[in-house]
Structure formats: structure tokens, C-alpha cells
Coordinates of C-alpha atoms in Angstrom, one line a residue:
X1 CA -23.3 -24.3 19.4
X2 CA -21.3 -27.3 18.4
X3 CA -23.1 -30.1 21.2
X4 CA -21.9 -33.8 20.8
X5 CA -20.8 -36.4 22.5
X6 CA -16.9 -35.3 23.6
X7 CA -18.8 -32.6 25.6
X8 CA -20.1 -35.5 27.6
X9 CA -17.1 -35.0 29.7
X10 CA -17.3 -31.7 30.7
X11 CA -20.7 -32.1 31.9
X12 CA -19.8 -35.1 33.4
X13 CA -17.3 -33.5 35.4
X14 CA -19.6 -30.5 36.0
X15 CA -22.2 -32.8 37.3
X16 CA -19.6 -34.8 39.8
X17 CA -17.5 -31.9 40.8
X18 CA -21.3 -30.2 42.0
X19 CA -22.8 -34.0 43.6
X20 CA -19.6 -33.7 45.5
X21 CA -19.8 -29.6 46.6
X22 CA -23.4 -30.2 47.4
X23 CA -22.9 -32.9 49.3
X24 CA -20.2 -31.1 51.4
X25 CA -22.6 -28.1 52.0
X26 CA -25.4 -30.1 53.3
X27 CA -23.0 -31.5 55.7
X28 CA -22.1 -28.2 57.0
X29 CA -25.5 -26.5 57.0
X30 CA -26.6 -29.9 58.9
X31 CA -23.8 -28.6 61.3
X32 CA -24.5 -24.7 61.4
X33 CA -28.0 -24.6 61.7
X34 CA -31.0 -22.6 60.1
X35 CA -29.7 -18.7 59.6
X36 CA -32.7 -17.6 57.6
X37 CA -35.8 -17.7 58.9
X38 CA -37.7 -17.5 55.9
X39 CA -36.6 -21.5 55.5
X40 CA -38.5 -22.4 58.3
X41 CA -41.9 -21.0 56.6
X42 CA -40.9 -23.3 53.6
X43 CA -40.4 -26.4 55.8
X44 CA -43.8 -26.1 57.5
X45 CA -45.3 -25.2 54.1
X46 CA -44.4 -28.4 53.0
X47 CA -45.7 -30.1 56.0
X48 CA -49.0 -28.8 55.1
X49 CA -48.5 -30.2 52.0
X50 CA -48.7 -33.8 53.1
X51 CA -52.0 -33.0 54.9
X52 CA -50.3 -31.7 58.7
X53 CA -52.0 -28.7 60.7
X54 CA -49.5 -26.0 60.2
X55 CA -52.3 -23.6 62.1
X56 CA -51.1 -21.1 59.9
X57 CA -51.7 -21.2 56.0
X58 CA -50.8 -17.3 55.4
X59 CA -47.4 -18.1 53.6
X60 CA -48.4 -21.2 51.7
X61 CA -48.0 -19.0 48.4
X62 CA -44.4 -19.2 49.1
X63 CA -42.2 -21.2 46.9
X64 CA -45.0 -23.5 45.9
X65 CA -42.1 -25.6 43.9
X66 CA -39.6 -26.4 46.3
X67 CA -42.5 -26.9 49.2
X68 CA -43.9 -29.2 46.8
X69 CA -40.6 -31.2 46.3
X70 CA -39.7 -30.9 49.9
X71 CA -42.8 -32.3 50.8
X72 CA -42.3 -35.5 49.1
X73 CA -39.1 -36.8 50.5
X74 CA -41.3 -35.9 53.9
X75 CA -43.6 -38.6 52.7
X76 CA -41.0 -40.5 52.4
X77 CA -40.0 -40.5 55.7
X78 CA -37.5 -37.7 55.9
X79 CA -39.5 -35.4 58.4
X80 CA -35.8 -33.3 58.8
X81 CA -34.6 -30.3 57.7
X82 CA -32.2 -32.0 55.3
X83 CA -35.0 -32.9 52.7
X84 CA -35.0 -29.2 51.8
X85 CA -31.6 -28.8 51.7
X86 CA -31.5 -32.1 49.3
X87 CA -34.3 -30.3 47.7
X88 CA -32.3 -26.8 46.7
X89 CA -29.1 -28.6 46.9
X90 CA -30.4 -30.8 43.6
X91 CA -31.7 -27.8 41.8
X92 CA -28.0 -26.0 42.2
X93 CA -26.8 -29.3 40.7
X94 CA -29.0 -29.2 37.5
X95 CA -27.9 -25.4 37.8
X96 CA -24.3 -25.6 37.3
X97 CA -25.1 -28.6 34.5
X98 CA -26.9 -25.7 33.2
X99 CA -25.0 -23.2 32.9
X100 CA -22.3 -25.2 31.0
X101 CA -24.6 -25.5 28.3
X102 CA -25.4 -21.9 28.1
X103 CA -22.1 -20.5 28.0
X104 CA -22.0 -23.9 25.2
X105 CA -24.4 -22.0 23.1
X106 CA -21.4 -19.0 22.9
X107 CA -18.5 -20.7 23.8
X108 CA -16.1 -23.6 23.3
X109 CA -15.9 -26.2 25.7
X110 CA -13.0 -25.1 27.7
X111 CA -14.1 -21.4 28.2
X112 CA -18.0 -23.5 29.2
X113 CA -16.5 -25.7 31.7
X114 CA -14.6 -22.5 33.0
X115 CA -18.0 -20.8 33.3
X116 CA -19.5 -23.6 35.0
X117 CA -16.8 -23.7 37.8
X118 CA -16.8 -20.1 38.2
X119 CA -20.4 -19.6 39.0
X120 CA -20.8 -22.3 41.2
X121 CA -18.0 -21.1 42.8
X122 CA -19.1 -17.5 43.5
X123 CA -18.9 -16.8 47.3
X124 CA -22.4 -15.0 47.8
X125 CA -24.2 -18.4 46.0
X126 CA -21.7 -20.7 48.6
X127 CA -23.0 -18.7 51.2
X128 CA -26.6 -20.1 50.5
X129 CA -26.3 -23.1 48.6
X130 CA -28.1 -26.0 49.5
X131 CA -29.5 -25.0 52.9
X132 CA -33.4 -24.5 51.8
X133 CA -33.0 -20.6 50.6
X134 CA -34.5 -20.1 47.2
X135 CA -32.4 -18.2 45.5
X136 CA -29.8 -20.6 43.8
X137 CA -32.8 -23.5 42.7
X138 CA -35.0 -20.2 41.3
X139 CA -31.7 -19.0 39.3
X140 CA -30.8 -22.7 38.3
X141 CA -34.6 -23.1 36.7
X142 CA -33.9 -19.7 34.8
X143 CA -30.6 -21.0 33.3
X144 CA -32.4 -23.2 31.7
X145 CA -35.4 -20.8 30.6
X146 CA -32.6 -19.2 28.7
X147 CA -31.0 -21.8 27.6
X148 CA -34.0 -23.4 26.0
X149 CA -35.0 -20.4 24.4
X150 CA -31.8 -19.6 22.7
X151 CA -32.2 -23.1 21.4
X152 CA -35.5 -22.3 19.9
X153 CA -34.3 -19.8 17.6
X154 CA -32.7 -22.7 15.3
X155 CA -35.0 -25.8 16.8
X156 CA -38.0 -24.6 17.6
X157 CA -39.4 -27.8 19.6
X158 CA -37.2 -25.7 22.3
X159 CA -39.7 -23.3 23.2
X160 CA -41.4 -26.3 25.1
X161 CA -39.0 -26.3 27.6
X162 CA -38.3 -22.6 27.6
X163 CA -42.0 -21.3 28.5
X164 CA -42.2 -24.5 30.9
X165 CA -38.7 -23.6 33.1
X166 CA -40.1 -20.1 33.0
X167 CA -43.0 -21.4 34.8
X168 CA -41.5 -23.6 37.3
X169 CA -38.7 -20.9 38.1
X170 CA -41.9 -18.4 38.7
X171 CA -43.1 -20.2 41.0
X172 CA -40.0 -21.0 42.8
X173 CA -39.6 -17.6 43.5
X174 CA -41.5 -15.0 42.1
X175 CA -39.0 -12.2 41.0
X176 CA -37.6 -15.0 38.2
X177 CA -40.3 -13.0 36.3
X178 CA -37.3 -10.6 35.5
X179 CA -36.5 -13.0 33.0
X180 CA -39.1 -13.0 30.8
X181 CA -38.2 -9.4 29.1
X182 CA -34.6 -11.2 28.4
X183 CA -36.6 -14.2 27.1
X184 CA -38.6 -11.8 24.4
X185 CA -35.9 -10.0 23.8
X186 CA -34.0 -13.0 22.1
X187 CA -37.1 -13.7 20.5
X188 CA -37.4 -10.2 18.6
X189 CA -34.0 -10.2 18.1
X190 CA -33.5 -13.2 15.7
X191 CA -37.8 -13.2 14.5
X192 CA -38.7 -9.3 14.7
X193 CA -42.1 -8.9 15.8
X194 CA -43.7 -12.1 13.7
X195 CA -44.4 -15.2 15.2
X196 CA -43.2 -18.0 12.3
X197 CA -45.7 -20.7 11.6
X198 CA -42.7 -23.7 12.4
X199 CA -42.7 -21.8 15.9
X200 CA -46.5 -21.3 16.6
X201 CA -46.9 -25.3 16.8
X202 CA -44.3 -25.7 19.8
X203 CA -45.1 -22.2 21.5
X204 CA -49.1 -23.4 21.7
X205 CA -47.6 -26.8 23.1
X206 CA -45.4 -25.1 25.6
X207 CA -48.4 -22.6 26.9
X208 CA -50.8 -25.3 27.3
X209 CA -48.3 -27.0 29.3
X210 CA -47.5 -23.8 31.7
X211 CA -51.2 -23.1 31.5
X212 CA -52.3 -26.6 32.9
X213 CA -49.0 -26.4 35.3
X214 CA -49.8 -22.7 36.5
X215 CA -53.4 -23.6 36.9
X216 CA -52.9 -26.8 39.0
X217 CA -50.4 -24.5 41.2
X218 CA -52.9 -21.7 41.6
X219 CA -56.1 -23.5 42.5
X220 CA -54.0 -25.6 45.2
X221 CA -52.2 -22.8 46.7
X222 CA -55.7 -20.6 46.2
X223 CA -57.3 -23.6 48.4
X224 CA -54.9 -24.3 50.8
X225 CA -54.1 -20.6 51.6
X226 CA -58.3 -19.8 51.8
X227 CA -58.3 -17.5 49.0
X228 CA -54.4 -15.9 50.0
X229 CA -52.3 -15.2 46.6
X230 CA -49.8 -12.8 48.5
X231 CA -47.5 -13.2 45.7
X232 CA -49.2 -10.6 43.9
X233 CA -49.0 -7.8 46.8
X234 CA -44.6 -9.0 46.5
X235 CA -44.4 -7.9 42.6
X236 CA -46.4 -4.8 43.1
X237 CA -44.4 -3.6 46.0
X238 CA -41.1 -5.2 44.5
X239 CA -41.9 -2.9 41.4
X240 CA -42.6 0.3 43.1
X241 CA -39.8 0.0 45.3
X242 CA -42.6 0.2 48.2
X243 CA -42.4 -3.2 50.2
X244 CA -40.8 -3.3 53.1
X245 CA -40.6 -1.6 56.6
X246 CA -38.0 0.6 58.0
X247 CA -38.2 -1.9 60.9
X248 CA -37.1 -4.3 59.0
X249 CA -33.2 -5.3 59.5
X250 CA -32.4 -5.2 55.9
X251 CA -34.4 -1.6 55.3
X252 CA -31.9 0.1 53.2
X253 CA -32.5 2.9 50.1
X254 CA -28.5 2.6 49.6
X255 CA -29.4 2.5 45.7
X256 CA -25.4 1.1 45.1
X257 CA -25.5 -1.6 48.0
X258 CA -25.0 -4.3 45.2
X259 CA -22.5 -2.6 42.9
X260 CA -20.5 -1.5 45.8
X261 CA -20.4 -5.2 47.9
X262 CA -20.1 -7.1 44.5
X263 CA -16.2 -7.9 44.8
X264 CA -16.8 -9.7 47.8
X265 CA -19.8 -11.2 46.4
X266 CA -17.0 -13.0 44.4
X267 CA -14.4 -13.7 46.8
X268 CA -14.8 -12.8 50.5
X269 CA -12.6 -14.1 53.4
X270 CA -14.5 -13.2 56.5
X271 CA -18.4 -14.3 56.6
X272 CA -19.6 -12.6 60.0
X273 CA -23.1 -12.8 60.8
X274 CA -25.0 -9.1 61.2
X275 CA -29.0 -9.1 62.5
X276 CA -28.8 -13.0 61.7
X277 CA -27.8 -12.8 57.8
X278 CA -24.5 -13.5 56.7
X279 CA -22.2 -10.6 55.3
X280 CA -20.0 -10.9 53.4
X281 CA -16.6 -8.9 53.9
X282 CA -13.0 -8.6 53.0
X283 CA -12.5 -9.5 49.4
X284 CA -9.7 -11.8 48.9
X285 CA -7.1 -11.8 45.7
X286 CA -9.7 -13.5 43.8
X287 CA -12.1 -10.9 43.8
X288 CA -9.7 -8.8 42.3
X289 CA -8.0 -11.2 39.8
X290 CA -11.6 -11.4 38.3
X291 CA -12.8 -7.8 38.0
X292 CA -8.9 -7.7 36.7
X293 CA -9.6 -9.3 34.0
X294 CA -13.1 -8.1 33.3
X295 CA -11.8 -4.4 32.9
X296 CA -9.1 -5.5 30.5
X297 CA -11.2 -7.7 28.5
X298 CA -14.0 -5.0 28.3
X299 CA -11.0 -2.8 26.9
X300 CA -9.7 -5.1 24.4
X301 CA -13.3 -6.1 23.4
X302 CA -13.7 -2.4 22.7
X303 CA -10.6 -1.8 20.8
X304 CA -11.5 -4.8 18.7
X305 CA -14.9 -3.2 18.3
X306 CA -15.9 -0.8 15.2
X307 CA -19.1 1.2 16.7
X308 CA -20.6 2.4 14.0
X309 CA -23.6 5.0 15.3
X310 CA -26.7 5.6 12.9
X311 CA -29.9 7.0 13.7
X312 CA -31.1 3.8 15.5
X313 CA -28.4 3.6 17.9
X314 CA -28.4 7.2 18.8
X315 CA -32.3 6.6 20.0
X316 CA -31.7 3.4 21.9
X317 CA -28.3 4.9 23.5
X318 CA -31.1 7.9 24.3
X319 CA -33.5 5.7 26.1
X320 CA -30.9 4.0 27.7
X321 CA -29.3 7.5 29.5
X322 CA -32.9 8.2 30.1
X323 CA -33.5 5.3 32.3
X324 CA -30.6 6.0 33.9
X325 CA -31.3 9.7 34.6
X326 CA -34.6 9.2 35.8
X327 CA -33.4 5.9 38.0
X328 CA -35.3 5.8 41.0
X329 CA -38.3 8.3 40.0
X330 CA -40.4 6.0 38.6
X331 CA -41.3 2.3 39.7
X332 CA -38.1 -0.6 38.9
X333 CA -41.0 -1.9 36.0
X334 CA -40.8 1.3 34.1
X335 CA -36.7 1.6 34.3
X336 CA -37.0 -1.9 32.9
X337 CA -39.0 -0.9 30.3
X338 CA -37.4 1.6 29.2
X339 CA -33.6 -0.7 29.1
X340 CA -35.0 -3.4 27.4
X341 CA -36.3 -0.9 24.9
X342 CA -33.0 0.8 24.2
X343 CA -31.0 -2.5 24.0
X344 CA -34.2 -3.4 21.4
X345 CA -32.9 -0.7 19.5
X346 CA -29.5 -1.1 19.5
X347 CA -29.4 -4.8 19.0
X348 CA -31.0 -4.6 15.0
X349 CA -28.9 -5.8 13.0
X350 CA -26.2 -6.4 15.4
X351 CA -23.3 -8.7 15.7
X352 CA -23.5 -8.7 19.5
X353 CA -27.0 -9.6 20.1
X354 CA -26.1 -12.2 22.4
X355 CA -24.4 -9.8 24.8
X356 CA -27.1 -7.4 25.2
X357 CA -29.8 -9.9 26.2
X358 CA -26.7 -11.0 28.6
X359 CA -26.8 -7.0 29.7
X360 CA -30.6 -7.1 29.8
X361 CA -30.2 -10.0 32.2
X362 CA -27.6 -8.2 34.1
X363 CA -29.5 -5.0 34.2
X364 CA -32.9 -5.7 34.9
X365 CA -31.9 -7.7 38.2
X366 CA -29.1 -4.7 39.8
X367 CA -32.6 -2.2 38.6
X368 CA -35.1 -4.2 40.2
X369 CA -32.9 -4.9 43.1
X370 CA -31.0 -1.4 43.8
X371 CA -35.1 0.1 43.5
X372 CA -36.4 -2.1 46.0
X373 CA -35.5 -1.0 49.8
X374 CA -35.6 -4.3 51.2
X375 CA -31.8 -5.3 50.7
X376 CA -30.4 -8.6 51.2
X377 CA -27.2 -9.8 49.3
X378 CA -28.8 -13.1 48.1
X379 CA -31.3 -11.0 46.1
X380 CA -28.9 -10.6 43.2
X381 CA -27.7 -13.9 42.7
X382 CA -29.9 -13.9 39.7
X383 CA -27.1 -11.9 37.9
X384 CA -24.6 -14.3 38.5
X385 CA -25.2 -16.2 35.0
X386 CA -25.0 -12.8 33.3
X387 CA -22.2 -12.2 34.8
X388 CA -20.3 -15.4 34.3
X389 CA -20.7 -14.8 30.5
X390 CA -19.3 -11.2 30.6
X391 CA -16.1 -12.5 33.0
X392 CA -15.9 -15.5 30.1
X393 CA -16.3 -13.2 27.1
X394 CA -12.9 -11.0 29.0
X395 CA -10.8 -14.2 28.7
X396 CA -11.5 -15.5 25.6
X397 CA -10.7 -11.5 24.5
X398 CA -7.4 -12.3 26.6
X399 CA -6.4 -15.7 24.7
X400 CA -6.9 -14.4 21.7
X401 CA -3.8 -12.4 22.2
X402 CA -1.7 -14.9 24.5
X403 CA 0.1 -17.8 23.1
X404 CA -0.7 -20.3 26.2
X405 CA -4.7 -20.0 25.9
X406 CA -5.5 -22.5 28.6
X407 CA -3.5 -21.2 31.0
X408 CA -6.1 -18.6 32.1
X409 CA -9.3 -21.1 32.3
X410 CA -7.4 -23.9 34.5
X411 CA -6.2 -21.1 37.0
X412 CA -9.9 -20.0 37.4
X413 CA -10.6 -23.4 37.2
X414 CA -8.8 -24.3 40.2
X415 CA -9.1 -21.5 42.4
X416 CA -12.9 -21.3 42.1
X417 CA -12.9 -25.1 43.3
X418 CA -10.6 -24.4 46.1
X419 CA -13.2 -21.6 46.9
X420 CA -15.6 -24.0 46.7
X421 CA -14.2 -26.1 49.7
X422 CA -12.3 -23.5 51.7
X423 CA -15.1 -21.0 51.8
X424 CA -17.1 -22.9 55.0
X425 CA -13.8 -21.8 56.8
X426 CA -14.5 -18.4 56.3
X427 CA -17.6 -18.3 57.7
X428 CA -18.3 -17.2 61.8
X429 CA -17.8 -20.1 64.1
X430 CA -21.1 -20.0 66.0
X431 CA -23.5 -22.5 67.4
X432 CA -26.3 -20.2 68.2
X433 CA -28.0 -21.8 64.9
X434 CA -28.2 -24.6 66.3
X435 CA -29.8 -23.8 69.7
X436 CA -34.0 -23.5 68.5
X437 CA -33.6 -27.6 68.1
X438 CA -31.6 -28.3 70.8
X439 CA -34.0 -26.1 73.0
X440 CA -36.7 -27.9 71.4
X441 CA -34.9 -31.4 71.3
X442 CA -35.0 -30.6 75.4
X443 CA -38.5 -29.7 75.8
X444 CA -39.6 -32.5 74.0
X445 CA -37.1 -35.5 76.0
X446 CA -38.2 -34.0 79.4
X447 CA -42.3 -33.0 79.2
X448 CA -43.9 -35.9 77.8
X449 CA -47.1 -33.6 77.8
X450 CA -45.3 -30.7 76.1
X451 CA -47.8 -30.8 73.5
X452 CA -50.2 -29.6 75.1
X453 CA -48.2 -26.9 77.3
X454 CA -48.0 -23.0 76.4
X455 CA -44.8 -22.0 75.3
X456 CA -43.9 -18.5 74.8
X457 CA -41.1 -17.4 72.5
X458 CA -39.1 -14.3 71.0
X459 CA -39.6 -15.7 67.5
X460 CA -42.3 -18.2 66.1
X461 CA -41.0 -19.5 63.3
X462 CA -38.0 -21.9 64.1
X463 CA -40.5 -23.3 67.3
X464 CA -43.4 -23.8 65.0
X465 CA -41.1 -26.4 63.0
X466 CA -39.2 -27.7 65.9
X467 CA -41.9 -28.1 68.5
X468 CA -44.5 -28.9 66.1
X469 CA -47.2 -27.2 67.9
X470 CA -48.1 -23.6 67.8
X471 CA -46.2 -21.3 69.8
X472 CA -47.0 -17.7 71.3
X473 CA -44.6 -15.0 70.0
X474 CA -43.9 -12.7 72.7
X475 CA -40.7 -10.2 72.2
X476 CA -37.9 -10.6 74.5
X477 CA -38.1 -6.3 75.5
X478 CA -41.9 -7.0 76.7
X479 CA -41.0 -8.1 80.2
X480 CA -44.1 -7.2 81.6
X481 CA -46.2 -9.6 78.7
X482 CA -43.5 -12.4 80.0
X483 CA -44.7 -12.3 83.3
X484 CA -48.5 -12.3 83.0
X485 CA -48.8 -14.7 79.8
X486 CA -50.4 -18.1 80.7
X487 CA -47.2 -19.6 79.5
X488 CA -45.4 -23.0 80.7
X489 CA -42.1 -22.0 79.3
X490 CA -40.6 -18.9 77.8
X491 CA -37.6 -19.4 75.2
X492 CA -35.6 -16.4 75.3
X493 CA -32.1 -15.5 72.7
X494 CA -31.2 -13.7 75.8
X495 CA -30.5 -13.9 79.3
X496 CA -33.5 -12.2 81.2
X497 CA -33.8 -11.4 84.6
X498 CA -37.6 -12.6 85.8
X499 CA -39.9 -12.5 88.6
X500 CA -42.3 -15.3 87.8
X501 CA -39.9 -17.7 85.7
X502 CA -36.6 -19.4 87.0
X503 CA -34.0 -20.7 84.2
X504 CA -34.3 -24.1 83.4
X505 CA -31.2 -24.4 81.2
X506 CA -29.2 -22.6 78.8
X507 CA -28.1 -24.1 75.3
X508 CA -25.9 -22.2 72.7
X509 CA -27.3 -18.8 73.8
X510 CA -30.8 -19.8 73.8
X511 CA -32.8 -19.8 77.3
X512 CA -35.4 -21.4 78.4
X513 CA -37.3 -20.0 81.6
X514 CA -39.9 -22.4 83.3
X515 CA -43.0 -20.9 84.8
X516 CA -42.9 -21.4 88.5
X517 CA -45.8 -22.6 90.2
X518 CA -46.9 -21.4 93.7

């Protein structure tokens, strides 16, 4: 990588073009409303954070980063749920910044800035970005994980920053641990199996660091949770493919679910929203203008290509039909394993090493994913950098036999920031989002003792943030625990018809049933 100053344009534009998307997002979650309720765990975990009774501490192992973070703008005074989207919404920021200079590392600057538009421009990342999900922030610290470490194989002081992203992005969301294989195999591939003395220095430097960060983390969350590191009970169920309950909504052993959805995971025109999580559906042009020009890149890249098979490669390409044959018989860790080992194998001595860790990234996330039967189509934006640098490698194959080679990157260019801006219009026009604090916003203007009334509800989580207090979960189908709870109010998502409550109002779908008092 060639890095000086004419490249700060590029990044300055990167950086702008994302203040300005980010911005425009927050606005419009501000607008829609809190679709995931895992957000609302977050934004109490950071309460707790600045010393507030949550009366629950069970999830404080969540996202131990961005609660953190979150939890200092509430300090601040910003007791709303924007501070965690202006949380998430910076990370995506110093994501896309990011990812230019990764695709730098391979790429000239047009082809990088290309890059850069294109993934921040993907529709499944739109779909969350900045409105306090964790999956863009994670991915943005990993970009840098990588990019760091591919900068330690000629400057070594890198590897500071490369085990110290790696880190943070763990504990911004735990599967980022996919990573490190992709991190180790860049190492092997340019050092073998010998850690060089000009390395050890920085590498000891960079473990102290995460080992001081990780340790500070640990013992907080360890205290604060009573002794609770659920995190570990995820990655053992995440690798065995076991967590999760066929109750749950997104409960699905659909082992293509990501391959098969992935063209509207690039382009979509129709976001509808199915058991309270966006889908995604209807791929537009765009969709297939991209996987256009993947499939005849990938065939001029192999034309160009002399594959010359020895020994070596006939093992790795071995290991790598064995994972895929036995897929889904052993635990996602294993299938992992066994990839990584194959494109170890294959990558000696080989001109494209830089593509197979990109394939290892690719891989190891559609494995781990596909494996696990909890399915939700934000679980694979971690790909997305992987696959920005396959969809760029395609182009540049394509310029290399056009005469006009910037015509290709300025039309991505500009589509992918139209995308950027049209996509909100795509999505569902619903205000049901919006109801648990407008509910909420009602029971608090008219009982000026509602803190120390009983309310009932058919889910805890947005009430416990709203109302502040604790609230009793009670389903909406249990009519008969509706009528004898000792309950002041019952929030319903429902209309219900009961004996013992009348309906005290009724905003954006969301009902609110007063006790009535004989």
C-alpha cells in the first residue's frame, strides 16, 4: 500500500459522506422507533453503568463496549435513546473510514473509495445502522483488527493496534471472535510458524494492553452481573449449533437462509416487518448489477489464472471438500477448523494470499452462521468487508480489459449513495415502534404516583427503559393471569376484551387497560 497525503481526500470524503448518512439515519430511527428488543437490554445496561437500579443485572455481559460508551453521554445528560444510536452510529463512521484503508492495502485509491461507498451502502447494514444494534460497530472494530494486522507484516509496531481492536470488537459482540483464525492466518502466511524477534517486542506490548483491557472488562462485568459471564454459555451454543429454542421467532435449521436472501441483502426494495424484525425482500437492479459483475470478474480472474496443482494443494483442496461434506455433522468450530486449515495449505507460496484470508473471512462467518439455528439477517453482516473486496477484485478484473476504467467505480459510486438515502423509503410505514414511549410518555404525564403503581405488560423490556421502574411480564393469551394480577395497569399490543380492566386509551396499536376499582 501506497498511503500519503493525496489519499487524504478520499477519506475525507469517506468520512463526510458517512457524518452525513449517519446523521440522516439517527433522524429516522428517532422517527421509527426501537424494532429490536435486544437494544433495550443495552440501554438499561448502560443505565446501570452510571450507578441506576436496573433490578435486573442478568444481561450486563452484553456488549460491555458500547454500554460503556452509551453510558457516558448518559452522564452527560443525554438520558435518551439517541446516545446509543450516536454511540453505534460513530463506530459505523470509523467503519467505513476503515474499510477504505483496507481495500488501500490491495487497491488503488479509486477502486478503495469504491469499496468504501459500496459497503456502507449495503441494504441489510442500512437496515441497522445507527439505531443501537451491534452488529455494524462490532464489524467496524474488526475492520480495523485486520487492517492493523496486515500492516504488521511490514511494520510491526501494528500488531498494537491489531490485538487491541481484536479485543474491543470482542467485547462488542462476542462472535467477532471469528476473526481471529483470519488474523493468524495472515500471520503464518507471510512469517510461517516463527514468531520474529522485531515482532515479539510489539506483540508483548499489544497483549499486555488487551490483557489489562480484557481484565478491567471482566472483573466489572463479573461484579456488576454477581458472578454472570453468560457470554461463555453464547460461544459454546453458537459453536455447536445448539442455542436457541424452537419458540423462538427466528428458529430456523434452513442451512442456506444467508446464501439464498444475500441479493437482497444488497439491494432490496420492500423492507416489511415479520415477528418484529425487518426483512428484507424484492431485490432491485442493483442486486443484480453487483452479483453481475462478481460472476464475470470471478471468470476472468480465473482465465487470467494458471492453477498449477502439486501435492500441497491437492491436500488443502481435500480438507476443504471435507469440511464441506461433513457440513453440519460436527460443531461450526470444527468446520472452521478444518477451512482455515485447507486454505493454510493452499496459500504456501501463493500469489493470492490475500484473497484466501479474504475467503477465510467470508467463510468462517456464512459456516458459523448457516450452523447456528437462531437465524436473523443482521448476523452476517460480518461478511460484508469480505465481500466488498471480492465485488472490488471483479472490477478491477473488468478495467483491466475496458478502455474507460472509471466508468464502473463512479456508477457503483453513485448508486450505492443513492441507496444510501432512498433506502428509508423502502422500509414499512408503521408507527407501532413508537407506541411503548408514547404509552409510557402517558402513564407518566397523568399518574404522578405511577412509580409506585403495578403495571402489567406483554413484554418487559421496552417498559423497563421507558417507565423506569420494574414491570410485571404477563403474556397477552393469559387472560385469566390479566384478571387476577394485582396490577394498576395492563399494556397490551392487542385489543383484549376484559372483565376487570376498562381501556384507558389506545396509541399506535398499543393498549393500555386500567384496573377498575369497585
Amino acid at each position: 500500500m501506497n498511503l500519503n497525503l493525496k489519499d487524504k481526500k478520499e477519506i475525507i470524503f469517506v468520512f463526510v459522506f458517512s457524518c452525513i448518512l449517519i446523521g440522516y439515519y439517527i433522524n429516522f430511527n428517532m422517527n421509527l422507533g426501537i424494532y429490536c428488543s435486544d437494544i433495550f437490554l443495552y440501554l438499561r445496561n448502560a443505565l446501570y453503568f452510571t450507578g441506576t437500579n436496573i433490578y435486573s443485572t442478568y444481561d450486563i455481559f452484553l456488549s460491555p463496549v458500547i454500554c460503556f460508551l452509551t453510558s457516558l453521554l448518559f452522564r452527560a445528560g443525554l438520558v435518551d435513546r439517541l446516545a446509543i444510536y450516536i454511540v453505534t452510529g460513530i463506530f459505523a463512521i470509523l467503519g467505513n473510514v476503515g474499510m477504505y484503508l483496507l481495500l488501500r492495502t490491495r487497491f488503488d485509491k479509486l477502486l478503495s473509495l469504491t469499496g468504501a461507498i459500496v459497503y456502507s451502502g449495503l441494504a441489510l447494514s442500512l437496515t441497522w445502522l445507527a439505531n443501537g444494534s451491534l452488529d455494524v460497530p462490532s464489524v467496524a472494530v474488526t475492520i480495523w483488527a485486520i487492517y492493523f494486522t496486515i500492516r504488521a507484516m511490514d511494520t510491526p509496531k501494528y500488531y498494537v493496534g491489531a490485538i487491541v481492536m481484536f479485543v474491543i470488537s470482542f467485547f462488542t459482540r462476542y462472535n467477532t471472535g471469528l476473526i481471529l483464525p483470519v488474523i493468524v492466518l495472515c500471520y503464518i502466511y507471510h512469517n510461517s510458524f516463527k514468531i520474529n524477534r522485531k515482532d515479539l517486542k510489539y506483540m508483548l506490548i499489544g497483549l499486555a494492553i488487551a490483557a489489562i483491557l480484557s481484565t478491567i472488562i471482566l472483573v466489572t462485568v463479573n461484579t456488576m452481573s454477581n458472578g454472570n459471564l453468560g457470554f461463555t454459555d453464547l460461544l459454546a451454543g453458537g459453536a455447536g449449533g445448539t442455542l436457541g429454542s424452537t419458540k423462538d421467532a427466528a428458529y430456523n435449521t434452513d442451512l442456506t437462509y444467508y446464501i439464498v436472501n444475500f441479493p437482497n441483502f444488497i439491494s432490496s426494495s420492500s423492507i416489511v416487518f415479520v415477528k418484529h424484525t425487518p426483512a428484507l425482500e424484492n431485490p432491485t437492479i442493483l442486486s443484480g448489477l453487483v452479483l453481475v459483475i462478481m460472476a464475470v470478474g470471478a471468470v476472468l480472474w480465473a482465465k487470467k489464472c494458471n492453477f498449477e496443482l502439486n501435492k500441497e494443494k491437492i491436500i488443502g483442496i481435500i480438507l476443504l471438500l471435507i469440511a464441506l461434506v461433513t457440513f453440519n455433522h460436527f460443531s461450526s468450530f470444527i468446520t472452521i477448523i478444518i477451512t482455515f486449515l485447507g486454505l493454510l495449505i493452499i496459500g504456501k507460496n501463493s500469489k493470492n494470499q490475500g484473497g484466501l484470508m479474504m475467503a477465510g473471512w467470508l467463510l468462517a462467518n456464512f459456516i458459523f452462521f448457516s450452523y447456528y439455528v437462531i437465524k436473523v439477517n443482521r448476523y452476517i453482516i460480518p461478511a460484508f468487508p469480505a465481500f466488498t473486496y471480492f465485488l472490488m477484485v471483479a472490477v478491477e478484473e473488468i478495467n483491466e480489459r475496458i478502455p474507460k476504467k472509471k466508468i464502473l467505480p463512479i456508477v457503483l459510486i453513485v448508486l450505492f449513495i443513492v441507496q444510501g438515502f432512498a433506502f428509508t423509503m423502502t422500509f414499512e410505514d408503521t408507527r407501532y415502534y413508537m407506541g411503548p414511549e408514547e404509552i409510557s410518555d402517558y402513564i407518566i404525564s397523568n399518574n404522578d404516583n405511577y412509580t409506585d403503581m403495578i403495571i402489567g405488560t406483554y413484554n418487559m423490556r421496552p417498559y423497563h427503559w421507558y417507565l423506569g421502574k420494574n414491570v410485571t411480564g404477563i403474556p397477552n393469551d393469559r387472560i385469566g393471569s390479566i384478571e387476577s394480577a394485582s396490577i394498576d395497569y395492563y399494556i397490551s399490543h392487542k385489543e383484549l376484551n376484559l372483565t376487570n380492566y376498562t381501556e384507558e386509551t389506545n396509541i399506535d396499536g398499543i393498549y393500555l387497560y386500567k384496573r377498575i376499582i369497585n
